[in-house]
Coordinates of C-alpha atoms and ligand atoms in Angstrom, one line a residue:
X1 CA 0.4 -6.3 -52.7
X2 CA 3.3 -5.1 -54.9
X3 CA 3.9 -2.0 -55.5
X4 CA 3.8 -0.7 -58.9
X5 CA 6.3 2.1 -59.8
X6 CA 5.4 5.5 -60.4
X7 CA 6.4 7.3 -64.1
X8 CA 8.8 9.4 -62.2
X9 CA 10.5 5.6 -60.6
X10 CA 10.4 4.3 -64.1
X11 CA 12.3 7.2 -65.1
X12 CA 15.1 7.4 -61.8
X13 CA 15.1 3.6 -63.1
X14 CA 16.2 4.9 -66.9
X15 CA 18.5 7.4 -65.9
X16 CA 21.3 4.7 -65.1
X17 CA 22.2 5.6 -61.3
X18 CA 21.6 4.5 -58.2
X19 CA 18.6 5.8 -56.9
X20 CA 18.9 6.0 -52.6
X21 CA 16.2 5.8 -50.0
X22 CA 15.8 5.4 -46.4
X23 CA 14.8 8.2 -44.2
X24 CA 17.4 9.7 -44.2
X25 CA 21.7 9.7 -45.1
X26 CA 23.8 10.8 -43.1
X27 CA 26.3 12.5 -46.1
X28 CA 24.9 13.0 -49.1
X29 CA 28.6 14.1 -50.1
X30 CA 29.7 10.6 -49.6
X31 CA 27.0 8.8 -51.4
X32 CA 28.3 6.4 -54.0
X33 CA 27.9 9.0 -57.7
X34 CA 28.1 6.6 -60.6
X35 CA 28.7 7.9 -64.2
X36 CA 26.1 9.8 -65.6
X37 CA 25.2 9.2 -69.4
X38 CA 22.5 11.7 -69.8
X39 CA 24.1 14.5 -68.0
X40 CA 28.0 13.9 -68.7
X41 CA 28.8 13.9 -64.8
X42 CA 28.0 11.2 -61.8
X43 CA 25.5 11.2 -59.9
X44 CA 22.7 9.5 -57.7
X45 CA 19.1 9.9 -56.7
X46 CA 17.9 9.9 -53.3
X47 CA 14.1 9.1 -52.9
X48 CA 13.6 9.4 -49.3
X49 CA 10.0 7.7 -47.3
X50 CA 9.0 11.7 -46.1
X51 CA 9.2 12.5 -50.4
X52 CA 6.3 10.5 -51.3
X53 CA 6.1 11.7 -54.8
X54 CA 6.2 15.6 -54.2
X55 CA 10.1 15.9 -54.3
X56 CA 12.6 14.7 -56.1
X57 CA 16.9 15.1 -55.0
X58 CA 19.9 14.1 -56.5
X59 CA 23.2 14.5 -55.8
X60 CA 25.8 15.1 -58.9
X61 CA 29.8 15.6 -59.5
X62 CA 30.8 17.7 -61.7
X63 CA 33.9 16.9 -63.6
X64 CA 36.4 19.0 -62.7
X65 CA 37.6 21.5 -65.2
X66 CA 34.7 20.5 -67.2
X67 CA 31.0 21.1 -67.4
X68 CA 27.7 18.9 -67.6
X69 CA 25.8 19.2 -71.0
X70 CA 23.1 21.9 -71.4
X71 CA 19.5 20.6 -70.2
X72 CA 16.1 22.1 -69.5
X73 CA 12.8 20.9 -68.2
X74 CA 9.7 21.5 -67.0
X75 CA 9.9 21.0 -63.6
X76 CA 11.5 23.0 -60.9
X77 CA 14.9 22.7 -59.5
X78 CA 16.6 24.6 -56.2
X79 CA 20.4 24.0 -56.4
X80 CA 22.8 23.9 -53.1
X81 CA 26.1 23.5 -53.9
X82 CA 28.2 21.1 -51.5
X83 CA 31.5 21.5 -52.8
X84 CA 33.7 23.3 -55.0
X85 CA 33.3 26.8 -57.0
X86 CA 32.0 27.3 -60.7
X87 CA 29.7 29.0 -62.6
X88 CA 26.0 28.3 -64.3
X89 CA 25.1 30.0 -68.0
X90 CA 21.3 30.2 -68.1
X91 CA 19.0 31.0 -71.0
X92 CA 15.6 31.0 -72.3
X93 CA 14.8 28.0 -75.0
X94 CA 15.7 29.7 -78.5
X95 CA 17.6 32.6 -76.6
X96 CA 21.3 31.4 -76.7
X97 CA 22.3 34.8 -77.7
X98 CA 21.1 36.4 -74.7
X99 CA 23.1 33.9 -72.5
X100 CA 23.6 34.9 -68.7
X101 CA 26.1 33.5 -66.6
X102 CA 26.6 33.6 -62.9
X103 CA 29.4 32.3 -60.4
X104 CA 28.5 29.8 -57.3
X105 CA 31.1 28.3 -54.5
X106 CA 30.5 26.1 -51.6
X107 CA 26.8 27.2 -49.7
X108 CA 25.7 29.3 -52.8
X109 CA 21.7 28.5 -53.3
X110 CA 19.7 29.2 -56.2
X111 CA 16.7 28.2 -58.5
X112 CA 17.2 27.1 -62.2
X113 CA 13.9 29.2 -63.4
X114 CA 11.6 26.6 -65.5
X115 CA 12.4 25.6 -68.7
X116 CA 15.4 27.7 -68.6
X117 CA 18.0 26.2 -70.7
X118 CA 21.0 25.6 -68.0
X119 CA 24.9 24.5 -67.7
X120 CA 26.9 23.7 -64.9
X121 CA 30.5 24.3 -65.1
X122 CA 33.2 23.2 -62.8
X123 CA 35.3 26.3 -62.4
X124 CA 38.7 24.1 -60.7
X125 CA 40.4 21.1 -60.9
X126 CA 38.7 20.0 -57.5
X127 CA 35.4 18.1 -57.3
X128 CA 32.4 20.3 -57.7
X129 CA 28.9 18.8 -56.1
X130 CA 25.7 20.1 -56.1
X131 CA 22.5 19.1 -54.2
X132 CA 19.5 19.4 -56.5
X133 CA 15.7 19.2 -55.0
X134 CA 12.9 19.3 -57.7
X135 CA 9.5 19.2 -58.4
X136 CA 9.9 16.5 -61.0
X137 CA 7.9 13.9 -59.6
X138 CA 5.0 15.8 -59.7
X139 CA 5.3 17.3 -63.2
X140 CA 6.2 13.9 -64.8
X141 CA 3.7 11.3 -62.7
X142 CA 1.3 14.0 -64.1
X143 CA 2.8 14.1 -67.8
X144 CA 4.5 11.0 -68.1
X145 CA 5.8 12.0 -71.5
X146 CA 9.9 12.5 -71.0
X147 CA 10.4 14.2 -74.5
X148 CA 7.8 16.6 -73.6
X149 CA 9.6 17.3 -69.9
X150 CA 12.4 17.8 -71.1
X151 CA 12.3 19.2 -74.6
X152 CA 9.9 22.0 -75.0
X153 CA 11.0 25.4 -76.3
X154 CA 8.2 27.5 -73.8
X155 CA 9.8 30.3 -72.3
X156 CA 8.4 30.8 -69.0
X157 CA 9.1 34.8 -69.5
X158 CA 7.2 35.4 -66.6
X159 CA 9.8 33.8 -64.1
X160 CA 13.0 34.6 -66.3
X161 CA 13.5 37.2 -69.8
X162 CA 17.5 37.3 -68.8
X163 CA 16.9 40.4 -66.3
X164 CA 21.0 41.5 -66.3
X165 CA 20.4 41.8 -62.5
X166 CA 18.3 38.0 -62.0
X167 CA 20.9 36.5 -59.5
X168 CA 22.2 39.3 -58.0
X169 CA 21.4 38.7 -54.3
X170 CA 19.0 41.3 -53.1
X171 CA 18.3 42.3 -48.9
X172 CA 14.2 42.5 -50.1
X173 CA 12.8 40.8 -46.9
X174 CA 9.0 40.5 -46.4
X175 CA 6.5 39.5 -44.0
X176 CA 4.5 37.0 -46.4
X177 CA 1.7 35.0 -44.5
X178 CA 3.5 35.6 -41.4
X179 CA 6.8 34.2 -42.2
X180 CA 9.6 36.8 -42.9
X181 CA 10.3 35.6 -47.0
X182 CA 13.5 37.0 -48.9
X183 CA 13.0 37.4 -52.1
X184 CA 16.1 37.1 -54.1
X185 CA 17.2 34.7 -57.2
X186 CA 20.5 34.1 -55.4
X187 CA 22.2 33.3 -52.1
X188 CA 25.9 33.4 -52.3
X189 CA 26.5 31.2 -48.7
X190 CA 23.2 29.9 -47.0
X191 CA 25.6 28.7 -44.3
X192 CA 26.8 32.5 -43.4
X193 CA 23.2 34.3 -44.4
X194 CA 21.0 36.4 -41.7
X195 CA 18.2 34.4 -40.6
X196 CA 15.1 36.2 -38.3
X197 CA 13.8 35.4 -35.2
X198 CA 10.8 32.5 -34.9
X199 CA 10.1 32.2 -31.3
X200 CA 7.3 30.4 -32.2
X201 CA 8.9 27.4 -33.2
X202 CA 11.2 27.1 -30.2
X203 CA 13.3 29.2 -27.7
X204 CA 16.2 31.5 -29.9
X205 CA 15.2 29.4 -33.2
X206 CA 15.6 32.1 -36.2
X207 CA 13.9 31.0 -39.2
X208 CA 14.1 32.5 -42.9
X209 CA 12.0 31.5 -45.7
X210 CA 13.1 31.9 -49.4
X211 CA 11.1 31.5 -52.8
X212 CA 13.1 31.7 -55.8
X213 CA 13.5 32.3 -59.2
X214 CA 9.3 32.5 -59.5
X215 CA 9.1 28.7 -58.4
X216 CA 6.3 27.1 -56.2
X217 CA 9.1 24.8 -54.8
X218 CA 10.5 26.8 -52.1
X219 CA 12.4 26.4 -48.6
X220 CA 14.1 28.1 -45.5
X221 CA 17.0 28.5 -43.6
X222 CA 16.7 28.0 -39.8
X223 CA 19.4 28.4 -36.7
X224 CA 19.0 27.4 -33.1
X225 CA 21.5 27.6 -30.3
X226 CA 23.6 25.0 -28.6
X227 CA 21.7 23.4 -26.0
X228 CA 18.4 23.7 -27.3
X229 CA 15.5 22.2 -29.4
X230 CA 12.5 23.0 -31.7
X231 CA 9.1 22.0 -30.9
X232 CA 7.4 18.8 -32.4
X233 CA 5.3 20.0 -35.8
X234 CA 4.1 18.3 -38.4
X235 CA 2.9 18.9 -42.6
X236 CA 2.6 17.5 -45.6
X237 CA 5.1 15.2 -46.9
X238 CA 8.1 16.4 -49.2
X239 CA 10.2 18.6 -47.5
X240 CA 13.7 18.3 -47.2
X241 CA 16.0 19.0 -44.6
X242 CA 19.7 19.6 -45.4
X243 CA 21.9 19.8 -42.1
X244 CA 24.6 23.2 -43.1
X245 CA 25.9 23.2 -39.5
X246 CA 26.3 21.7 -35.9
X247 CA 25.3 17.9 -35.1
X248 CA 22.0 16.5 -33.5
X249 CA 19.2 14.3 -33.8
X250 CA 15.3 14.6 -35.1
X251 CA 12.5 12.3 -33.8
X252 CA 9.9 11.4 -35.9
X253 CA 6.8 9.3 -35.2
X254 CA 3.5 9.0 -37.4
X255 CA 0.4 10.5 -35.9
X256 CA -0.9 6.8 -34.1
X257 CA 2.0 7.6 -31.6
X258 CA 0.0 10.3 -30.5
X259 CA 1.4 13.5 -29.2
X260 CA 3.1 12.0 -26.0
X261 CA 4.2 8.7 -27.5
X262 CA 6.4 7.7 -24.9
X263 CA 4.2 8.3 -22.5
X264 CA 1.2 6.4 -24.3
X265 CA 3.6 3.4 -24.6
X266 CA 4.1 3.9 -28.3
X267 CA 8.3 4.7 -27.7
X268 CA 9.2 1.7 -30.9
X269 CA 7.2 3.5 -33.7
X270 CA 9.7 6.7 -32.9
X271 CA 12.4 7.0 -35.7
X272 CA 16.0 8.5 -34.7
X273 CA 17.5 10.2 -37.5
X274 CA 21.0 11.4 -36.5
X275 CA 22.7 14.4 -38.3
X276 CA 25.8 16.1 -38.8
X277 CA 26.9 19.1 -41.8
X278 CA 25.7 16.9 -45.4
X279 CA 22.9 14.7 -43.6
X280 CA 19.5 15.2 -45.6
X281 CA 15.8 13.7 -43.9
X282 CA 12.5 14.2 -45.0
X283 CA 9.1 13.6 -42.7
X284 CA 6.8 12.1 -44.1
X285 CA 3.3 13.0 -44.3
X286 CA 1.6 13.7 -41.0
X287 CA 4.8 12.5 -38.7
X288 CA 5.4 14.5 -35.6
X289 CA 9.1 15.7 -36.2
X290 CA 11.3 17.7 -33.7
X291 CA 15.1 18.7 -33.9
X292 CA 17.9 18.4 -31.5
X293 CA 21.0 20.3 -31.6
X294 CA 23.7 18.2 -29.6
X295 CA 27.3 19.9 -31.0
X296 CA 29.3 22.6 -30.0
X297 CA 27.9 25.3 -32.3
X298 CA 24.3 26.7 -33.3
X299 CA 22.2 24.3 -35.7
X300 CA 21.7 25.1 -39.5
X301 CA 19.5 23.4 -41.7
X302 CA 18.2 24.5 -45.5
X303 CA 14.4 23.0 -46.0
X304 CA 13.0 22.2 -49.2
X305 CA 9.4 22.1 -49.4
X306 CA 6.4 23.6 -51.1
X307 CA 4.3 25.7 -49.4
X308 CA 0.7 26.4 -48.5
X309 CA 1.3 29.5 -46.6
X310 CA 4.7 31.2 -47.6
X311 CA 6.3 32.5 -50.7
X312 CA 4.1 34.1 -53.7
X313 CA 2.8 31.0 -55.5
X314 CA 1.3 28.2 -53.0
X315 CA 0.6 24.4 -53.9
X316 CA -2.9 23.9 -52.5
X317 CA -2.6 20.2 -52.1
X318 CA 0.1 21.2 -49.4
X319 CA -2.9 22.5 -47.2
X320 CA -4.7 19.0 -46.9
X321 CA -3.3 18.1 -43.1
X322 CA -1.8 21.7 -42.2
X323 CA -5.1 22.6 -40.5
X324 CA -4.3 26.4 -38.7
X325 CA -0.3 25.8 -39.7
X326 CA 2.7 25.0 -38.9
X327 CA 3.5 27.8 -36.0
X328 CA -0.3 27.0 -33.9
X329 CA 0.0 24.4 -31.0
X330 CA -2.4 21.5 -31.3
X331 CA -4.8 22.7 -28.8
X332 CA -5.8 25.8 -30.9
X333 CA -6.2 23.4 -33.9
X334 CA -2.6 23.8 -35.5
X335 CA 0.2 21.0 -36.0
X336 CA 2.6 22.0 -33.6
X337 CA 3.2 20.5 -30.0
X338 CA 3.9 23.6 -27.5
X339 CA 7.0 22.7 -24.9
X340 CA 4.3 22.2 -22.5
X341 CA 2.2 19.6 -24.0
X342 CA 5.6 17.7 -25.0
X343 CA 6.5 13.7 -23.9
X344 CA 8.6 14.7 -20.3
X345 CA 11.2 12.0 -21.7
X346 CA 12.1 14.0 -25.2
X347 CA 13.7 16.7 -22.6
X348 CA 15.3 14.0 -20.5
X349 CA 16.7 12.0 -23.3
X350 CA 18.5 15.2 -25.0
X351 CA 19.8 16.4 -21.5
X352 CA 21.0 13.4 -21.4
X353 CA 22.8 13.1 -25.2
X354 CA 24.1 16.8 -24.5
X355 CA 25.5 15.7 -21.3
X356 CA 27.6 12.8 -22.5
X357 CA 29.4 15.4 -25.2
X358 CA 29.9 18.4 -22.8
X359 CA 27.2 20.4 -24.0
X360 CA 25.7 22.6 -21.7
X361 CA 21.6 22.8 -21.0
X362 CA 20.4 25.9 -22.1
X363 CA 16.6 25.3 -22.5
X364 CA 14.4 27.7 -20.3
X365 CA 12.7 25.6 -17.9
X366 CA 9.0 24.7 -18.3
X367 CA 6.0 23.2 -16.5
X368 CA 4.2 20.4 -18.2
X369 CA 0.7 20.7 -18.6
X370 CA -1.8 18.1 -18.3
X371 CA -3.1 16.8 -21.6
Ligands
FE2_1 FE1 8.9 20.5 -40.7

């Protein structure tokens, strides 16, 4: 059976750029941009499996010494910028007078609040590029009327009425639903931010979530250690990984592979994603994933995702598969496989990738239970 295409792929298909899938791309930095009508720079799409129509990405160039024409919309956006230093003026619809206007560089983070009226300037002569995640799919599938996305004068005063202070980055970090959330508009270099400790999800992995700028679309930053690996969890489809540091590998395999699917002779429906600084995955829906960190230096990855647990404002549909969450082992009813219950070969396999690049072993030992 064919597939038909969303409204949101009808749109990506108007829009006049590539549009990217796969599961995953190894630099988004190096993704062909193509000339941009609508917004005045280049650009691409990336619509990866693990999106399925919560998430939307894109990847854009801003000209340099130049800027991309004004736009707002009613869908979310998180912005990472990949390259280069400039500055975004932000207003409410009908506000122009009451324009703000912050500065960015390479690792600054932030949210374009919704509906806010928004332009990117290139502040150099060099390349500026920005990663963009968004909630657009979501909003437009269920509007599927562009003129209304994109050109209502609703100010959302609730998320943004040009606070002088809005993207001044704040130290305001909260336990919210058991994950330590900071709650600030801006982070100047996600790459060189604090990030707390989350045993939970593996031995020295530190884990910070982040909401922003009022927006259901949030994310995290998480670190691990050379030598070491994150348990196996698994969610709802639509989160994003963006690899800030180190290089490594994620398996992912749907839920028919099983929790041991080496063992239960299921090893071919296991995907390899391999990563380095600029690679972006998403999981899909239900898939087992579990990251490797094979270089010489901790891991960093930004996540995208909505959430059913963190942050202020949850998307309940997020909740369908996350049972007891993210951080509970499968046993008690949650979506995470403990070390113990893990395939024996995911250890011997990245002993064995670590060892062929001079990485040292640094994961505790632990005794396999039986399942
Ligand atoms: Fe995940």
């Amino acid at each position: 059976m064919a597939k038909r295409p969303t409204s949101y792929e009808l749109w990506l298909q108007e829009e006049g750029i590539p549009v990217i899938d796969g599961y995953g791309i190894t630099d988004v930095t190096a993704l062909a941009r193509r000339p941009w009508k609508r917004t005045g720079g280049s650009g691409a799409y990336i619509d990866l499996k693990g999106m399925e129509g919560f998430t939307g990405m894109y990847v854009c160039e801003i000209p340099s010494g130049g800027a991309l024409q004004p736009e707002n919309h009613l869908y979310e956006e998180l912005i990472y910028i990949l390259r280069g230093v400039g500055a975004t003026e932000i207003w409410s619809p009908g506000e122009k007078t009451r324009k703000m206007h912050f500065e960015w560089q390479q690792g600054s983070l932030f949210a374009i609040p919704l509906n806010t009226r928004h332009r990117m300037i290139n502040g150099s002569r060099e390349p500026a590029i920005f990663l963009a995640v968004t909630s657009a799919p979501l909003m437009i599938d269920l509007l599927h009327n562009m003129p209304f996305v994109m050109g209502s004068d609703y100010k959302f005063a609730d998320r943004f009425d040009g606070e002088h202070d809005y993207f001044t980055p704040t130290n305001a970090r909260n336990e919210v639903g058991g994950f330590i959330n900071w709650e600030t508009n801006f982070i100047a270099d996600a790459r060189g931010a604090l990030v707390d400790p989350s045993e939970a999800k593996g031995y020295g992995v530190r884990i910070t979530s982040f909401d922003m700028g009022g927006s259901t679309l949030v994310g995290h930053i998480a670190e691990w250690p050379v030598g070491r690996y994150h348990k196996a969890h698994f969610h709802q489809g639509g989160a994003i990984l963006l690899i800030l540091r180190s290089e490594g590998y994620t398996l992912m395999w749907p839920p028919e592979a099983g929790i041991r699917p080496y063992q239960s002779g299921h090893a071919d429906q296991v995907v390899r994603v391999d990563w380095r600084e600029g690679s972006v995955f998403s999981p899909p829906s239900g898939w087992f994933h579990q990251h490797f960190n094979t270089g010489k230096e901790p891991a960093r990855q930004l996540a995208f995702r909505y959430s059913g647990q963190s942050g202020k404002y949850l998307l309940g549909c997020w909740r369908a598969i996350n049972k007891e969450g993210v951080r509970t082992g499968v046993r008690e009813g949650g979506t995470m496989i403990e070390y113990e219950d893990e395939d024996p070969q995911i250890r011997v396999d990245f002993e064995a990738s670590i060892r062929k690049v001079g990485v040292p072993m640094e994961m505790p030992r632990f005794e396999y239970a039986e399942l």
